[in-house]
Amino acid sequence: MHASIDAVWRLESARIIAGLARLVRDVGLAEELAQDALVAALEQWPESGVPDNPGAWLMAVGKRRAIDRIRREQRLETKLEELGHGLEPEAREAPPEFDLAADDEHIEDDVLRLVFTACHPVLSTQARVAMTLRMLGGLTTEEIARAFLTSEPTVAQRIVRAKRTLSEAGVPFEVPEGPDRAARLSSVLEVVYLIFNEGYAASGGDDWVRTDLCQEALRLGRILAHLAPGEPEVHGLVALMEIQASRIRARTGPSGEPVPLHEQDRALWDRLLIHRGFAALLRAREIGAPPGPYVLQAAIAASHAQAATAADTDWAQIASLYGHLAEVAPSPIVELNRAVAVGMADGPEAGLRLVDAIAGEPALRGYPLLPGVRGDLLARLGRTAEARAEFERAAELTRNAPERRVLLGRAAALHGAQ
């Protein structure tokens, strides 16, 4: 029964929290009320069974809890007023808009408001990720802690602080308009993609891929695409995640070791996810806006997906797309990826020049992919001693065990080579 309740909660929690947040105008309080409803389900459903419409049941219980809380606060306010002014006002009922809290016509707008609130830039990136997974993904603090290799108390503290910050900052429960909407949407997409990337290439731990995080990010992205169909970057992010997720089965070997793109068995790529990714990319382009960072990255992923073999990859096209991406969203990470593409299109010397030009960037300090890419380019140039040193340095920097073993293996393979 608990497994059934967990499944219902994952599906319905975002809608319930969002509906209650519109009611009480406080995301933190809404989440507490929704948790109260979940506790009630855990107590009652094992005996009564799961109701025909479990989401409506949970919303109704949360709504009653909200009304009870408002009435208690109103009674307290009345008592204080009586003490101060000797008044005897009549008992007040909850405002009539509470009766409309669970109307289906409001739910999608409420969820979109919740997305923008949970990902508000006033919160730290870590807090935004924790809030998003908790309120939109329905994950417990234990599950979030396990996914990001941190302690449960740390995650719980982040969520508590995030609620307090939203309340103290007076963040409205709304979908922003105008220029603020674009800035806030960027924050929303960043959080979803951070979740996906942590699953796609885990930054630490014993697993190279965490499929559950990729699936959760995809689910959130698809919800966003449904809620904001006119935003090309939302469709671009969904396209990017769909296409990248199509490679997951091919990204690890028999022992869980990372398998680089050019060595992957493309028969293992999920053609349905690729098709979905292409469809999302087409929707983004049909909107007609100039391509943004996620649309461009999706186009790069699509170019890889179109190649039947690694040898068929159109590296010149990919390098050109990275050039456009560097203009739209310049960053050292983009330049590093462009160096890889240029190194494949124009030769390792051209790629190495680009890498060396950004080697001193503070953002790349401690980033294992920098020496990893440099080591690969040096190895292709026959500079094996230098390449071996770079692979060893990359192995020292990574916190992911399978990646470390692969890097050390590449370094060892170059030992003694001229």
CSV table of C-alpha atoms in Angstrom, one decimal, residues 206-209 247-261 263-265 268 402-403 405-406:
chain,number,residue,atom,x,y,z
A,206,ASP,CA,30.3,4.9,-7.8
A,207,ASP,CA,27.9,5.2,-10.7
A,208,TRP,CA,28.6,7.0,-14.0
A,209,VAL,CA,24.9,7.3,-14.9
A,247,ARG,CA,22.2,7.1,-25.4
A,248,ILE,CA,22.0,6.1,-21.7
A,249,ARG,CA,22.1,2.3,-22.3
A,250,ALA,CA,25.2,2.7,-24.5
A,251,ARG,CA,27.0,5.1,-22.1
A,252,THR,CA,28.3,2.4,-19.7
A,253,GLY,CA,30.2,-0.9,-20.3
A,254,PRO,CA,29.8,-4.3,-18.6
A,255,SER,CA,31.5,-3.0,-15.4
A,256,GLY,CA,29.7,0.3,-15.3
A,257,GLU,CA,32.7,2.1,-16.9
A,258,PRO,CA,32.0,5.2,-19.1
A,259,VAL,CA,31.9,4.5,-22.8
A,260,PRO,CA,32.8,7.6,-24.9
A,261,LEU,CA,30.4,8.7,-27.7
A,263,GLU,CA,32.9,4.0,-29.1
A,264,GLN,CA,29.2,3.5,-28.2
A,265,ASP,CA,27.1,0.8,-29.8
A,268,LEU,CA,21.5,0.5,-28.2
A,402,PRO,CA,34.2,4.8,-12.8
A,403,GLU,CA,35.6,7.9,-14.7
A,405,ARG,CA,39.4,4.2,-13.5
A,406,VAL,CA,39.0,4.9,-17.2
